[in-house]
Amino acid sequence: MRHPLAPLCALAGAALLASGCSPGSSPAAGEQQGASAAAASAVAAKAPAEVGADELGQVPVLMYHQLTAKPASVYDRTPADFRAELERLAREKYVPVTARDFQTGHIDIPAGTHPVVLTFDDSTNSQVSLDASGNPAKDSAIAILAETAKKHPGFKPVATFFVNADAFSATGPAKALKWLKEHGHEIGNHTDRHPNLGSLDPTGAAKAIVGGQQAIVKAAPGTKVTSLALPFGSMPKPPEVAARGTGYRNDGVYLVGANPSVSPFAKTFAPGAIPRIRSAGPKDADAEFGSSRWLDKLADGKNWYVSDGDPNTVSFPRASQDNVAPSFAKRARPY
C-alpha cells in the first residue's frame, strides 16, 4: 500500500529411555539415569524463566514502502532512516522472520530474542534493485538488510515483499523475484494493480487477488504464495475473500494497522486481519502509531514476545495460561 515439533512424544520417549526403561538396564543404572533425567528436566524447566520467555507477547510487524533521499509522503523513509531502524532492531535483540513463518507459528530464533516481521509493499525499485553483476544496488532495502546482517550475525536478512504485477520494474520481475527466493525472502501478494478491495464486489476483489498471484507465479514459477497485504488496508466484503478463493489461499492477511500484532500462539490472534506498524520517526506525522514510538513501548519489556529458543514449545508466565490458543495447547510450557 503505497498510498495510505521435536514432537513431545519423542521427548517423552527419550525420558523413558533415560529413566532405565531400555532393554538391559540394571536397576542401579536405571536409578542413576533417572536421577540424571530429573536433573536435566529441572534445568530445562528453569530455562524459560532465566530468559524471561513470553511467547504470548506482542510482535512488531513493520511496514515499509519506498526509500528515497527526499521523502514526499508519510510512507517514504530515507536509506539512513531504514539503516538506523535496522540497527536499533539488532541492538535490541530482534531477529527477522518472514510473514509466512510468523502467521503459522514457525518462529525459530535464539532464547531471549524477539521476532520482528519486516514487510515491504508495492514492489518499488528502492526495495529491490540489482546492479549489472546481479548484486544489490547501493542503498536499496536488500543491500541495507545484508549490511546489517553482516555487522550483526544474529540478525537474519529476511523479509516479506508484498508485490504487484510488474514488480521491481528496473530489474525485471523474473530476475528480482528469483533473487529474493534464492536469498530466503518471502514473496507475498499485494494484488495485481493495487485496487481498493473494499470498493469492489466479491468477484472483482477475488480477481485482483488472483491476478497478483498469477503475476508472481509467472515471474517466479513454483512460488507458493500464502500471504496477502491489503492495498490501502481495505478489507474486501466479505472478509473471507481475502483469505480464500478459487486459485488462492492466504494463511495471513495484513492490514495497514497502527499497532503490534498479538502472538500467533494467542487465542486472540486473527490471521485474517494482522495489524502492521508503519515505519516512522519519533516526530513524524502520526508518530504515536509509528515504529519509533512502538519500539520504545515494547522495549520496556512488559509485553513483548521473548523466545525460549525452542521452536517446538510455547513458553510463557503461568499467569497467561488462559491466553493460549487451543491449537497450541500441547506445545504450551508455562512456568
Coordinates of C-alpha atoms in Angstrom, one line a residue:
M1 CA 0.0 0.0 0.0
R2 CA 1.9 3.0 -1.1
H3 CA -0.9 5.3 -0.9
P4 CA -2.2 5.5 2.7
L5 CA 8.0 -30.3 16.8
A6 CA 10.7 -32.0 18.1
P7 CA 7.5 -33.8 18.9
L8 CA 6.6 -34.0 22.6
C9 CA 6.1 -37.8 22.3
A10 CA 9.7 -38.0 21.2
L11 CA 10.8 -36.1 24.2
A12 CA 8.7 -38.4 26.3
G13 CA 10.3 -41.4 24.7
A14 CA 13.8 -40.0 25.4
A15 CA 12.8 -39.5 29.0
L16 CA 11.7 -43.1 29.3
L17 CA 15.0 -44.4 27.9
A18 CA 16.9 -42.2 30.3
S19 CA 14.9 -43.5 33.2
G20 CA 16.1 -47.0 32.7
C21 CA 13.4 -48.4 30.5
S22 CA 15.7 -49.5 27.8
P23 CA 16.4 -53.2 27.5
G24 CA 19.4 -54.5 29.6
S25 CA 19.4 -51.6 32.0
S26 CA 20.4 -52.6 35.6
P27 CA 18.2 -51.2 38.5
A28 CA 21.2 -49.2 39.7
A29 CA 21.9 -47.8 36.3
G30 CA 18.2 -47.1 35.9
E31 CA 18.1 -45.2 39.1
Q32 CA 21.2 -43.2 38.2
Q33 CA 19.8 -42.4 34.8
G34 CA 16.5 -41.5 36.3
A35 CA 18.2 -39.0 38.6
S36 CA 20.1 -37.6 35.7
A37 CA 16.9 -37.2 33.7
A38 CA 15.2 -35.5 36.6
A39 CA 18.1 -33.1 37.0
A40 CA 18.1 -32.3 33.3
S41 CA 14.4 -31.8 33.4
A42 CA 14.7 -29.3 36.3
V43 CA 17.4 -27.4 34.4
A44 CA 15.2 -27.3 31.3
A45 CA 12.2 -26.1 33.3
K46 CA 14.2 -23.1 34.6
A47 CA 15.4 -22.1 31.2
P48 CA 12.3 -20.0 30.1
A49 CA 12.3 -18.1 33.4
E50 CA 16.1 -17.4 33.0
V51 CA 15.5 -15.5 29.8
G52 CA 12.0 -14.2 30.8
A53 CA 10.4 -16.1 27.9
D54 CA 7.0 -14.9 26.9
E55 CA 5.9 -16.4 23.6
L56 CA 2.4 -14.9 24.1
G57 CA 3.8 -11.4 23.9
Q58 CA 3.4 -8.8 21.1
V59 CA 5.3 -8.8 17.8
P60 CA 6.0 -5.8 15.7
V61 CA 5.1 -6.3 12.0
L62 CA 6.8 -3.3 10.4
M63 CA 5.6 -1.8 7.1
Y64 CA 7.9 -0.1 4.5
H65 CA 7.2 1.3 1.1
Q66 CA 9.8 3.4 -0.5
L67 CA 13.4 4.5 0.4
T68 CA 14.2 7.9 -1.0
A69 CA 16.6 10.7 -0.2
K70 CA 13.7 13.2 -0.3
P71 CA 10.6 11.7 1.3
A72 CA 7.4 13.1 -0.2
S73 CA 4.9 11.0 1.8
V74 CA 4.5 9.6 5.3
Y75 CA 5.2 6.2 3.6
D76 CA 8.6 7.2 2.5
R77 CA 11.8 6.8 4.5
T78 CA 15.4 7.7 3.7
P79 CA 18.0 5.0 3.4
A80 CA 19.6 6.4 6.5
D81 CA 16.3 6.1 8.4
F82 CA 16.0 2.5 7.3
R83 CA 19.6 1.7 8.2
A84 CA 19.1 3.3 11.7
E85 CA 15.9 1.4 12.3
L86 CA 17.5 -2.0 11.5
E87 CA 20.5 -1.1 13.7
R88 CA 18.1 -0.4 16.5
L89 CA 16.3 -3.7 16.0
A90 CA 19.6 -5.6 16.0
R91 CA 20.8 -3.9 19.2
E92 CA 17.5 -4.7 20.9
K93 CA 17.8 -8.4 20.0
Y94 CA 15.2 -8.6 17.4
V95 CA 15.5 -11.3 14.8
P96 CA 13.6 -11.0 11.5
V97 CA 11.2 -13.8 10.5
T98 CA 9.0 -13.9 7.4
A99 CA 5.3 -13.3 7.5
R100 CA 4.8 -16.9 6.3
D101 CA 6.6 -18.2 9.4
F102 CA 5.1 -15.8 11.8
Q103 CA 1.5 -16.4 10.8
T104 CA 1.9 -20.1 11.1
G105 CA 3.8 -20.1 14.3
H106 CA 7.1 -21.3 12.9
I107 CA 9.3 -19.0 14.9
D108 CA 12.8 -20.4 15.3
I109 CA 15.0 -17.8 17.0
P110 CA 17.5 -17.9 19.9
A111 CA 16.4 -17.8 23.5
G112 CA 16.0 -14.3 24.8
T113 CA 15.4 -12.7 21.4
H114 CA 12.3 -11.2 19.8
P115 CA 10.8 -11.8 16.4
V116 CA 10.1 -8.9 14.1
V117 CA 8.5 -9.1 10.7
L118 CA 9.8 -6.8 8.0
T119 CA 7.3 -6.2 5.2
F120 CA 7.6 -4.2 2.0
D121 CA 4.6 -3.1 -0.1
D122 CA 4.3 -2.0 -3.7
S123 CA 7.5 -3.7 -5.1
T124 CA 9.3 -0.3 -5.6
N125 CA 12.7 -0.2 -7.1
S126 CA 14.1 1.3 -4.0
Q127 CA 13.4 -2.0 -2.2
V128 CA 14.9 -4.4 -4.7
S129 CA 17.4 -3.3 -7.3
L130 CA 20.2 -5.3 -8.7
D131 CA 23.3 -4.0 -10.5
A132 CA 24.8 -5.3 -13.7
S133 CA 26.6 -8.0 -11.7
G134 CA 23.4 -9.1 -10.1
N135 CA 24.3 -7.7 -6.7
P136 CA 22.0 -5.4 -4.6
A137 CA 22.3 -1.8 -5.6
K138 CA 23.7 0.6 -3.0
D139 CA 21.1 1.9 -0.5
S140 CA 18.4 -0.5 -1.7
A141 CA 16.5 -2.2 1.1
I142 CA 18.0 -5.5 0.3
A143 CA 21.5 -4.1 0.4
I144 CA 21.0 -2.4 3.7
L145 CA 19.5 -5.6 5.1
A146 CA 22.6 -7.5 4.0
E147 CA 24.9 -4.9 5.5
T148 CA 23.1 -5.0 8.9
A149 CA 23.2 -8.8 9.0
K150 CA 27.0 -8.8 8.2
K151 CA 27.5 -6.4 11.1
H152 CA 25.2 -8.3 13.4
P153 CA 25.4 -12.0 12.6
G154 CA 22.3 -12.9 14.7
F155 CA 20.2 -10.6 12.6
K156 CA 18.7 -12.6 9.7
P157 CA 18.4 -10.7 6.5
V158 CA 15.0 -11.9 5.6
A159 CA 11.8 -10.1 4.8
T160 CA 8.4 -10.4 3.1
F161 CA 7.9 -8.4 -0.1
F162 CA 4.3 -7.9 -1.0
V163 CA 4.4 -7.3 -4.7
N164 CA 2.1 -6.1 -7.5
A165 CA 2.3 -7.0 -11.2
D166 CA 5.4 -5.9 -12.9
A167 CA 7.3 -6.0 -9.6
F168 CA 10.6 -4.1 -9.4
S169 CA 10.4 -2.9 -12.9
A170 CA 14.0 -1.6 -13.1
T171 CA 15.4 -5.0 -12.5
G172 CA 12.6 -7.0 -14.0
P173 CA 10.1 -9.3 -12.1
A174 CA 11.7 -12.6 -13.1
K175 CA 15.3 -11.6 -12.1
A176 CA 14.2 -9.8 -8.9
L177 CA 11.8 -12.4 -7.6
K178 CA 14.3 -15.2 -8.4
W179 CA 16.9 -13.3 -6.4
L180 CA 14.5 -12.9 -3.4
K181 CA 13.7 -16.6 -3.4
E182 CA 17.3 -17.6 -3.6
H183 CA 18.2 -15.4 -0.6
G184 CA 15.4 -16.7 1.7
H185 CA 12.9 -13.9 1.4
E186 CA 9.2 -14.4 1.1
I187 CA 7.2 -13.2 -1.9
G188 CA 3.7 -12.2 -0.9
N189 CA 0.7 -10.9 -2.8
H190 CA -0.4 -7.2 -2.9
T191 CA -2.9 -7.8 -5.8
D192 CA -2.2 -7.1 -9.5
R193 CA -2.9 -3.4 -9.8
H194 CA -3.3 -2.2 -6.2
P195 CA -7.1 -1.6 -6.2
N196 CA -9.2 -0.7 -3.1
L197 CA -10.6 -4.2 -2.5
G198 CA -13.3 -2.8 -0.2
S199 CA -14.7 -0.8 -3.2
L200 CA -15.1 -4.0 -5.3
D201 CA -17.7 -6.7 -5.3
P202 CA -16.5 -10.1 -4.2
T203 CA -15.9 -11.3 -7.7
G204 CA -13.8 -8.2 -8.5
A205 CA -11.8 -8.5 -5.3
A206 CA -11.0 -12.1 -5.9
K207 CA -10.0 -11.4 -9.5
A208 CA -7.5 -8.7 -8.2
I209 CA -6.0 -11.2 -5.7
V210 CA -5.8 -14.0 -8.3
G211 CA -4.2 -11.6 -10.7
G212 CA -1.5 -10.7 -8.3
Q213 CA -0.8 -14.4 -7.5
Q214 CA -0.7 -15.3 -11.2
A215 CA 1.8 -12.5 -11.9
I216 CA 4.1 -13.8 -9.1
V217 CA 4.0 -17.4 -10.4
K218 CA 4.5 -16.3 -13.9
A219 CA 7.7 -14.4 -13.0
A220 CA 8.9 -17.0 -10.5
P221 CA 7.5 -20.4 -11.3
G222 CA 6.9 -22.7 -8.3
T223 CA 6.5 -19.8 -5.8
K224 CA 4.0 -20.7 -3.1
V225 CA 2.1 -17.6 -2.2
T226 CA 0.4 -17.7 1.3
S227 CA 0.5 -14.1 2.5
L228 CA -1.5 -11.1 1.3
A229 CA -1.2 -7.4 2.2
L230 CA -4.4 -5.4 1.5
P231 CA -3.9 -2.3 -0.7
F232 CA -4.8 0.8 1.4
G233 CA -5.5 -1.7 4.2
S234 CA -9.0 -2.0 2.8
M235 CA -10.7 -5.3 3.6
P236 CA -13.0 -6.9 0.9
K237 CA -16.6 -7.8 1.6
P238 CA -17.0 -10.4 2.9
P239 CA -13.5 -10.5 4.6
E240 CA -13.2 -14.2 3.8
V241 CA -12.5 -13.3 0.2
A242 CA -9.0 -12.1 1.2
A243 CA -8.1 -15.5 2.7
R244 CA -9.7 -18.0 0.4
G245 CA -10.9 -18.2 -3.2
T246 CA -10.6 -20.2 -6.4
G247 CA -6.9 -20.4 -7.1
Y248 CA -5.5 -18.9 -3.9
R249 CA -5.2 -19.5 -0.2
N250 CA -3.6 -17.0 2.2
D251 CA -2.7 -18.1 5.7
G252 CA -2.1 -14.5 6.7
V253 CA -3.8 -11.2 5.6
Y254 CA -2.1 -8.0 6.6
L255 CA -3.7 -4.6 7.3
V256 CA -2.1 -1.2 7.3
G257 CA -2.7 -1.1 11.1
A258 CA -1.1 1.0 13.8
N259 CA 0.0 -1.4 16.5
P260 CA 1.9 -4.6 17.1
S261 CA 0.3 -8.0 16.5
V262 CA -0.5 -10.4 19.2
S263 CA 1.4 -13.7 19.2
P264 CA 0.3 -16.3 16.7
F265 CA 0.0 -18.6 19.7
A266 CA -2.6 -16.4 21.4
K267 CA -6.3 -17.0 21.5
T268 CA -6.9 -13.6 20.1
F269 CA -4.6 -13.9 17.1
A270 CA -6.6 -13.3 13.9
P271 CA -4.7 -14.4 10.8
G272 CA -7.2 -12.8 8.5
A273 CA -6.5 -9.3 9.9
I274 CA -2.9 -8.9 11.1
P275 CA -2.0 -5.4 12.1
R276 CA 1.2 -3.7 11.0
I277 CA 3.2 -0.7 12.1
R278 CA 4.2 2.0 9.6
S279 CA 7.9 2.8 9.8
A280 CA 8.2 6.3 11.2
G281 CA 10.5 8.6 13.2
P282 CA 9.6 9.8 16.7
K283 CA 8.4 13.2 15.4
D284 CA 6.8 12.2 12.1
A285 CA 3.1 12.6 11.4
D286 CA 1.0 10.3 13.5
A287 CA 4.2 9.3 15.3
E288 CA 2.2 7.7 18.1
F289 CA 1.2 5.0 15.8
G290 CA 4.6 4.6 14.1
S291 CA 7.6 2.3 14.6
S292 CA 9.8 4.5 16.7
R293 CA 7.2 5.1 19.4
W294 CA 6.0 1.4 19.4
L295 CA 9.6 0.1 19.7
D296 CA 10.0 2.4 22.7
K297 CA 6.9 0.9 24.3
L298 CA 7.9 -2.7 23.6
A299 CA 11.5 -2.0 24.9
D300 CA 10.1 -1.6 28.4
G301 CA 9.9 -5.4 28.3
K302 CA 6.5 -5.7 29.8
N303 CA 4.6 -7.0 26.8
W304 CA 6.9 -8.2 24.0
Y305 CA 7.5 -11.6 22.7
V306 CA 10.6 -13.2 24.2
S307 CA 11.7 -16.6 22.7
D308 CA 12.5 -19.6 24.8
G309 CA 14.9 -20.8 22.0
D310 CA 12.8 -23.9 21.2
P311 CA 10.6 -23.7 18.2
N312 CA 8.6 -26.8 19.4
T313 CA 7.4 -25.3 22.6
V314 CA 5.5 -22.2 23.6
S315 CA 6.7 -20.7 26.9
F316 CA 5.1 -18.0 29.0
P317 CA 4.5 -17.0 32.6
R318 CA 1.9 -19.3 34.2
A319 CA -0.5 -16.4 34.8
S320 CA -1.0 -16.2 31.0
Q321 CA -2.1 -19.9 30.7
D322 CA -5.7 -19.0 29.7
N323 CA -4.4 -16.9 26.7
V324 CA -3.0 -19.9 24.8
A325 CA -4.9 -20.8 21.6
P326 CA -6.3 -24.4 21.8
S327 CA -4.4 -25.4 18.7
F328 CA -1.1 -24.8 20.5
A329 CA -2.1 -26.2 23.9
K330 CA 0.0 -29.3 23.6
R331 CA 3.1 -27.2 23.0
A332 CA 2.4 -24.9 26.0
R333 CA 5.2 -24.6 28.6
P334 CA 4.1 -22.4 31.4
Y335 CA 6.5 -21.6 34.2

